[in-house]
Amino acid sequence: MDKIRFLGRITNEAIEKEFGKIQTNEIIVTNEREEHIKIRHPEDYELFNKYGAETVHNPDTIIRDGKNKGTIFMIKKLPETNLNVVVRIALETDEKGLKNSVMTFYRIRERNLRKMIKKNSILLGKDSVLYKKE
């Protein structure tokens, strides 16, 4: 069984407003997902260790993933780049005992972030005026 590490908590009511009741507010990352980040996004792994918890604790933007059920993008803006923690939310309708889990983590360019916002719904946005859908 994968070892898990507590990463943070979802504290935003917008999540339940969008998805309905969730099983827990805890966000975890398994060692299998950390290995995925190391292998698939090796240049981002150090950033994940440094900013992953801060990104889920205090995201600048939360975007609903329109393609994958119960999944959100938690975005943190840094001076040089943006960080994206992809989290699968443990919905009340899912198997009992699940936790909100990090699926992956990577840097995202501003241009790609804008495309992501156009294609999906913003649940929380400190800069939401900048990203308003037209």
JSON list of C-alpha atoms in Angstrom, two decimals:
[
{"chain": "A", "resi": 1, "resn": "MET", "atom": "CA", "xyz": [0.00, 0.00, 0.00]},
{"chain": "A", "resi": 2, "resn": "ASP", "atom": "CA", "xyz": [1.20, 3.50, -0.81]},
{"chain": "A", "resi": 3, "resn": "LYS", "atom": "CA", "xyz": [2.43, 5.67, 2.02]},
{"chain": "A", "resi": 4, "resn": "ILE", "atom": "CA", "xyz": [0.63, 8.98, 2.24]},
{"chain": "A", "resi": 5, "resn": "ARG", "atom": "CA", "xyz": [1.75, 12.42, 3.30]},
{"chain": "A", "resi": 6, "resn": "PHE", "atom": "CA", "xyz": [-0.61, 15.13, 4.49]},
{"chain": "A", "resi": 7, "resn": "LEU", "atom": "CA", "xyz": [-0.18, 18.22, 2.30]},
{"chain": "A", "resi": 8, "resn": "GLY", "atom": "CA", "xyz": [-2.90, 20.61, 3.44]},
{"chain": "A", "resi": 9, "resn": "ARG", "atom": "CA", "xyz": [-6.61, 21.30, 3.71]},
{"chain": "A", "resi": 10, "resn": "ILE", "atom": "CA", "xyz": [-9.25, 22.63, 1.37]},
{"chain": "A", "resi": 11, "resn": "THR", "atom": "CA", "xyz": [-10.84, 25.55, 3.18]},
{"chain": "A", "resi": 12, "resn": "ASN", "atom": "CA", "xyz": [-12.86, 27.04, 0.37]},
{"chain": "A", "resi": 13, "resn": "GLU", "atom": "CA", "xyz": [-16.65, 26.75, 0.37]},
{"chain": "A", "resi": 14, "resn": "ALA", "atom": "CA", "xyz": [-16.57, 27.13, -3.42]},
{"chain": "A", "resi": 15, "resn": "ILE", "atom": "CA", "xyz": [-15.47, 23.48, -3.67]},
{"chain": "A", "resi": 16, "resn": "GLU", "atom": "CA", "xyz": [-18.64, 22.18, -1.98]},
{"chain": "A", "resi": 17, "resn": "LYS", "atom": "CA", "xyz": [-20.75, 24.75, -3.78]},
{"chain": "A", "resi": 18, "resn": "GLU", "atom": "CA", "xyz": [-19.47, 23.34, -7.09]},
{"chain": "A", "resi": 19, "resn": "PHE", "atom": "CA", "xyz": [-19.23, 19.61, -6.29]},
{"chain": "A", "resi": 20, "resn": "GLY", "atom": "CA", "xyz": [-21.60, 19.05, -3.37]},
{"chain": "A", "resi": 21, "resn": "LYS", "atom": "CA", "xyz": [-20.51, 17.55, -0.07]},
{"chain": "A", "resi": 22, "resn": "ILE", "atom": "CA", "xyz": [-16.96, 16.23, 0.08]},
{"chain": "A", "resi": 23, "resn": "GLN", "atom": "CA", "xyz": [-15.69, 13.46, 2.36]},
{"chain": "A", "resi": 24, "resn": "THR", "atom": "CA", "xyz": [-12.89, 15.44, 3.99]},
{"chain": "A", "resi": 25, "resn": "ASN", "atom": "CA", "xyz": [-11.03, 18.70, 3.72]},
{"chain": "A", "resi": 26, "resn": "GLU", "atom": "CA", "xyz": [-7.61, 16.95, 3.89]},
{"chain": "A", "resi": 27, "resn": "ILE", "atom": "CA", "xyz": [-5.36, 16.85, 0.83]},
{"chain": "A", "resi": 28, "resn": "ILE", "atom": "CA", "xyz": [-2.78, 14.08, 0.69]},
{"chain": "A", "resi": 29, "resn": "VAL", "atom": "CA", "xyz": [-0.07, 12.94, -1.70]},
{"chain": "A", "resi": 30, "resn": "THR", "atom": "CA", "xyz": [0.95, 9.28, -2.00]},
{"chain": "A", "resi": 31, "resn": "ASN", "atom": "CA", "xyz": [4.54, 8.18, -2.51]},
{"chain": "A", "resi": 32, "resn": "GLU", "atom": "CA", "xyz": [3.41, 6.75, -5.88]},
{"chain": "A", "resi": 33, "resn": "ARG", "atom": "CA", "xyz": [2.24, 10.22, -7.00]},
{"chain": "A", "resi": 34, "resn": "GLU", "atom": "CA", "xyz": [5.45, 11.82, -5.70]},
{"chain": "A", "resi": 35, "resn": "GLU", "atom": "CA", "xyz": [7.40, 9.30, -7.79]},
{"chain": "A", "resi": 36, "resn": "HIS", "atom": "CA", "xyz": [5.22, 10.24, -10.78]},
{"chain": "A", "resi": 37, "resn": "ILE", "atom": "CA", "xyz": [6.11, 13.91, -10.30]},
{"chain": "A", "resi": 38, "resn": "LYS", "atom": "CA", "xyz": [9.83, 13.04, -9.94]},
{"chain": "A", "resi": 39, "resn": "ILE", "atom": "CA", "xyz": [9.81, 10.97, -13.13]},
{"chain": "A", "resi": 40, "resn": "ARG", "atom": "CA", "xyz": [7.38, 12.90, -15.36]},
{"chain": "A", "resi": 41, "resn": "HIS", "atom": "CA", "xyz": [8.21, 16.43, -14.15]},
{"chain": "A", "resi": 42, "resn": "PRO", "atom": "CA", "xyz": [11.75, 16.16, -12.71]},
{"chain": "A", "resi": 43, "resn": "GLU", "atom": "CA", "xyz": [12.49, 19.86, -13.14]},
{"chain": "A", "resi": 44, "resn": "ASP", "atom": "CA", "xyz": [9.36, 20.66, -11.09]},
{"chain": "A", "resi": 45, "resn": "TYR", "atom": "CA", "xyz": [9.87, 18.22, -8.20]},
{"chain": "A", "resi": 46, "resn": "GLU", "atom": "CA", "xyz": [11.95, 20.63, -6.13]},
{"chain": "A", "resi": 47, "resn": "LEU", "atom": "CA", "xyz": [9.25, 23.29, -6.62]},
{"chain": "A", "resi": 48, "resn": "PHE", "atom": "CA", "xyz": [6.64, 20.77, -5.43]},
{"chain": "A", "resi": 49, "resn": "ASN", "atom": "CA", "xyz": [8.59, 20.11, -2.24]},
{"chain": "A", "resi": 50, "resn": "LYS", "atom": "CA", "xyz": [9.06, 23.83, -1.67]},
{"chain": "A", "resi": 51, "resn": "TYR", "atom": "CA", "xyz": [5.63, 25.18, -2.70]},
{"chain": "A", "resi": 52, "resn": "GLY", "atom": "CA", "xyz": [3.20, 22.23, -2.91]},
{"chain": "A", "resi": 53, "resn": "ALA", "atom": "CA", "xyz": [1.75, 22.69, 0.59]},
{"chain": "A", "resi": 54, "resn": "GLU", "atom": "CA", "xyz": [1.56, 26.48, 0.18]},
{"chain": "A", "resi": 55, "resn": "THR", "atom": "CA", "xyz": [-0.20, 26.06, -3.17]},
{"chain": "A", "resi": 56, "resn": "VAL", "atom": "CA", "xyz": [-3.00, 23.91, -1.71]},
{"chain": "A", "resi": 57, "resn": "HIS", "atom": "CA", "xyz": [-3.20, 25.95, 1.50]},
{"chain": "A", "resi": 58, "resn": "ASN", "atom": "CA", "xyz": [-3.34, 29.35, -0.18]},
{"chain": "A", "resi": 59, "resn": "PRO", "atom": "CA", "xyz": [-3.97, 29.04, -3.94]},
{"chain": "A", "resi": 60, "resn": "ASP", "atom": "CA", "xyz": [-4.30, 32.15, -6.05]},
{"chain": "A", "resi": 61, "resn": "THR", "atom": "CA", "xyz": [-6.79, 30.43, -8.34]},
{"chain": "A", "resi": 62, "resn": "ILE", "atom": "CA", "xyz": [-8.82, 27.21, -8.22]},
{"chain": "A", "resi": 63, "resn": "ILE", "atom": "CA", "xyz": [-10.17, 25.95, -11.54]},
{"chain": "A", "resi": 64, "resn": "ARG", "atom": "CA", "xyz": [-12.58, 23.07, -12.11]},
{"chain": "A", "resi": 65, "resn": "ASP", "atom": "CA", "xyz": [-11.25, 20.48, -14.54]},
{"chain": "A", "resi": 66, "resn": "GLY", "atom": "CA", "xyz": [-14.02, 20.13, -17.12]},
{"chain": "A", "resi": 67, "resn": "LYS", "atom": "CA", "xyz": [-12.67, 16.81, -18.45]},
{"chain": "A", "resi": 68, "resn": "ASN", "atom": "CA", "xyz": [-12.12, 14.79, -15.27]},
{"chain": "A", "resi": 69, "resn": "LYS", "atom": "CA", "xyz": [-14.84, 14.22, -12.69]},
{"chain": "A", "resi": 70, "resn": "GLY", "atom": "CA", "xyz": [-14.18, 15.80, -9.30]},
{"chain": "A", "resi": 71, "resn": "THR", "atom": "CA", "xyz": [-10.82, 17.26, -10.27]},
{"chain": "A", "resi": 72, "resn": "ILE", "atom": "CA", "xyz": [-9.46, 20.76, -9.69]},
{"chain": "A", "resi": 73, "resn": "PHE", "atom": "CA", "xyz": [-6.37, 22.73, -10.61]},
{"chain": "A", "resi": 74, "resn": "MET", "atom": "CA", "xyz": [-4.91, 24.69, -7.68]},
{"chain": "A", "resi": 75, "resn": "ILE", "atom": "CA", "xyz": [-2.74, 27.49, -9.07]},
{"chain": "A", "resi": 76, "resn": "LYS", "atom": "CA", "xyz": [-0.06, 29.49, -7.28]},
{"chain": "A", "resi": 77, "resn": "LYS", "atom": "CA", "xyz": [1.55, 32.45, -9.01]},
{"chain": "A", "resi": 78, "resn": "LEU", "atom": "CA", "xyz": [5.25, 33.03, -8.50]},
{"chain": "A", "resi": 79, "resn": "PRO", "atom": "CA", "xyz": [7.22, 35.94, -9.97]},
{"chain": "A", "resi": 80, "resn": "GLU", "atom": "CA", "xyz": [8.77, 33.76, -12.70]},
{"chain": "A", "resi": 81, "resn": "THR", "atom": "CA", "xyz": [6.10, 31.08, -13.26]},
{"chain": "A", "resi": 82, "resn": "ASN", "atom": "CA", "xyz": [2.80, 29.55, -12.16]},
{"chain": "A", "resi": 83, "resn": "LEU", "atom": "CA", "xyz": [2.46, 26.27, -10.28]},
{"chain": "A", "resi": 84, "resn": "ASN", "atom": "CA", "xyz": [-0.39, 23.81, -10.77]},
{"chain": "A", "resi": 85, "resn": "VAL", "atom": "CA", "xyz": [-1.33, 21.14, -8.23]},
{"chain": "A", "resi": 86, "resn": "VAL", "atom": "CA", "xyz": [-3.94, 18.82, -9.77]},
{"chain": "A", "resi": 87, "resn": "VAL", "atom": "CA", "xyz": [-6.20, 17.41, -7.03]},
{"chain": "A", "resi": 88, "resn": "ARG", "atom": "CA", "xyz": [-8.90, 14.74, -7.23]},
{"chain": "A", "resi": 89, "resn": "ILE", "atom": "CA", "xyz": [-11.62, 15.67, -4.76]},
{"chain": "A", "resi": 90, "resn": "ALA", "atom": "CA", "xyz": [-13.11, 12.84, -2.64]},
{"chain": "A", "resi": 91, "resn": "LEU", "atom": "CA", "xyz": [-16.80, 13.42, -3.29]},
{"chain": "A", "resi": 92, "resn": "GLU", "atom": "CA", "xyz": [-19.49, 12.10, -0.97]},
{"chain": "A", "resi": 93, "resn": "THR", "atom": "CA", "xyz": [-20.68, 9.89, -3.86]},
{"chain": "A", "resi": 94, "resn": "ASP", "atom": "CA", "xyz": [-17.22, 8.24, -4.18]},
{"chain": "A", "resi": 95, "resn": "GLU", "atom": "CA", "xyz": [-16.11, 5.13, -2.33]},
{"chain": "A", "resi": 96, "resn": "LYS", "atom": "CA", "xyz": [-16.04, 5.86, 1.41]},
{"chain": "A", "resi": 97, "resn": "GLY", "atom": "CA", "xyz": [-12.77, 6.61, 3.18]},
{"chain": "A", "resi": 98, "resn": "LEU", "atom": "CA", "xyz": [-11.04, 8.41, 0.33]},
{"chain": "A", "resi": 99, "resn": "LYS", "atom": "CA", "xyz": [-9.06, 11.62, 0.76]},
{"chain": "A", "resi": 100, "resn": "ASN", "atom": "CA", "xyz": [-8.56, 14.51, -1.63]},
{"chain": "A", "resi": 101, "resn": "SER", "atom": "CA", "xyz": [-5.43, 13.42, -3.49]},
{"chain": "A", "resi": 102, "resn": "VAL", "atom": "CA", "xyz": [-2.71, 15.12, -5.48]},
{"chain": "A", "resi": 103, "resn": "MET", "atom": "CA", "xyz": [-2.63, 13.59, -8.96]},
{"chain": "A", "resi": 104, "resn": "THR", "atom": "CA", "xyz": [0.28, 15.59, -10.36]},
{"chain": "A", "resi": 105, "resn": "PHE", "atom": "CA", "xyz": [2.14, 18.88, -10.17]},
{"chain": "A", "resi": 106, "resn": "TYR", "atom": "CA", "xyz": [3.81, 21.01, -12.82]},
{"chain": "A", "resi": 107, "resn": "ARG", "atom": "CA", "xyz": [4.66, 24.54, -13.83]},
{"chain": "A", "resi": 108, "resn": "ILE", "atom": "CA", "xyz": [2.22, 26.21, -16.20]},
{"chain": "A", "resi": 109, "resn": "ARG", "atom": "CA", "xyz": [3.00, 29.15, -18.45]},
{"chain": "A", "resi": 110, "resn": "GLU", "atom": "CA", "xyz": [0.76, 32.20, -18.30]},
{"chain": "A", "resi": 111, "resn": "ARG", "atom": "CA", "xyz": [-0.49, 31.59, -21.85]},
{"chain": "A", "resi": 112, "resn": "ASN", "atom": "CA", "xyz": [-1.48, 28.00, -21.01]},
{"chain": "A", "resi": 113, "resn": "LEU", "atom": "CA", "xyz": [-3.11, 29.13, -17.78]},
{"chain": "A", "resi": 114, "resn": "ARG", "atom": "CA", "xyz": [-5.26, 31.59, -19.72]},
{"chain": "A", "resi": 115, "resn": "LYS", "atom": "CA", "xyz": [-6.30, 28.79, -22.12]},
{"chain": "A", "resi": 116, "resn": "MET", "atom": "CA", "xyz": [-7.12, 26.55, -19.16]},
{"chain": "A", "resi": 117, "resn": "ILE", "atom": "CA", "xyz": [-9.30, 29.27, -17.66]},
{"chain": "A", "resi": 118, "resn": "LYS", "atom": "CA", "xyz": [-11.16, 29.83, -20.94]},
{"chain": "A", "resi": 119, "resn": "LYS", "atom": "CA", "xyz": [-11.98, 26.10, -21.20]},
{"chain": "A", "resi": 120, "resn": "ASN", "atom": "CA", "xyz": [-12.96, 25.54, -17.55]},
{"chain": "A", "resi": 121, "resn": "SER", "atom": "CA", "xyz": [-14.71, 27.22, -14.60]},
{"chain": "A", "resi": 122, "resn": "ILE", "atom": "CA", "xyz": [-12.94, 29.36, -12.00]},
{"chain": "A", "resi": 123, "resn": "LEU", "atom": "CA", "xyz": [-14.02, 28.39, -8.47]},
{"chain": "A", "resi": 124, "resn": "LEU", "atom": "CA", "xyz": [-11.73, 30.84, -6.69]},
{"chain": "A", "resi": 125, "resn": "GLY", "atom": "CA", "xyz": [-9.66, 33.57, -8.23]},
{"chain": "A", "resi": 126, "resn": "LYS", "atom": "CA", "xyz": [-7.71, 36.28, -6.49]},
{"chain": "A", "resi": 127, "resn": "ASP", "atom": "CA", "xyz": [-7.00, 37.60, -10.00]},
{"chain": "A", "resi": 128, "resn": "SER", "atom": "CA", "xyz": [-10.37, 36.58, -11.44]},
{"chain": "A", "resi": 129, "resn": "VAL", "atom": "CA", "xyz": [-10.90, 40.03, -12.96]},
{"chain": "A", "resi": 130, "resn": "LEU", "atom": "CA", "xyz": [-7.87, 39.36, -15.17]},
{"chain": "A", "resi": 131, "resn": "TYR", "atom": "CA", "xyz": [-9.28, 36.04, -16.31]},
{"chain": "A", "resi": 132, "resn": "LYS", "atom": "CA", "xyz": [-12.92, 36.94, -16.82]},
{"chain": "A", "resi": 133, "resn": "LYS", "atom": "CA", "xyz": [-14.50, 34.90, -19.60]},
{"chain": "A", "resi": 134, "resn": "GLU", "atom": "CA", "xyz": [-15.60, 37.02, -22.53]}
]
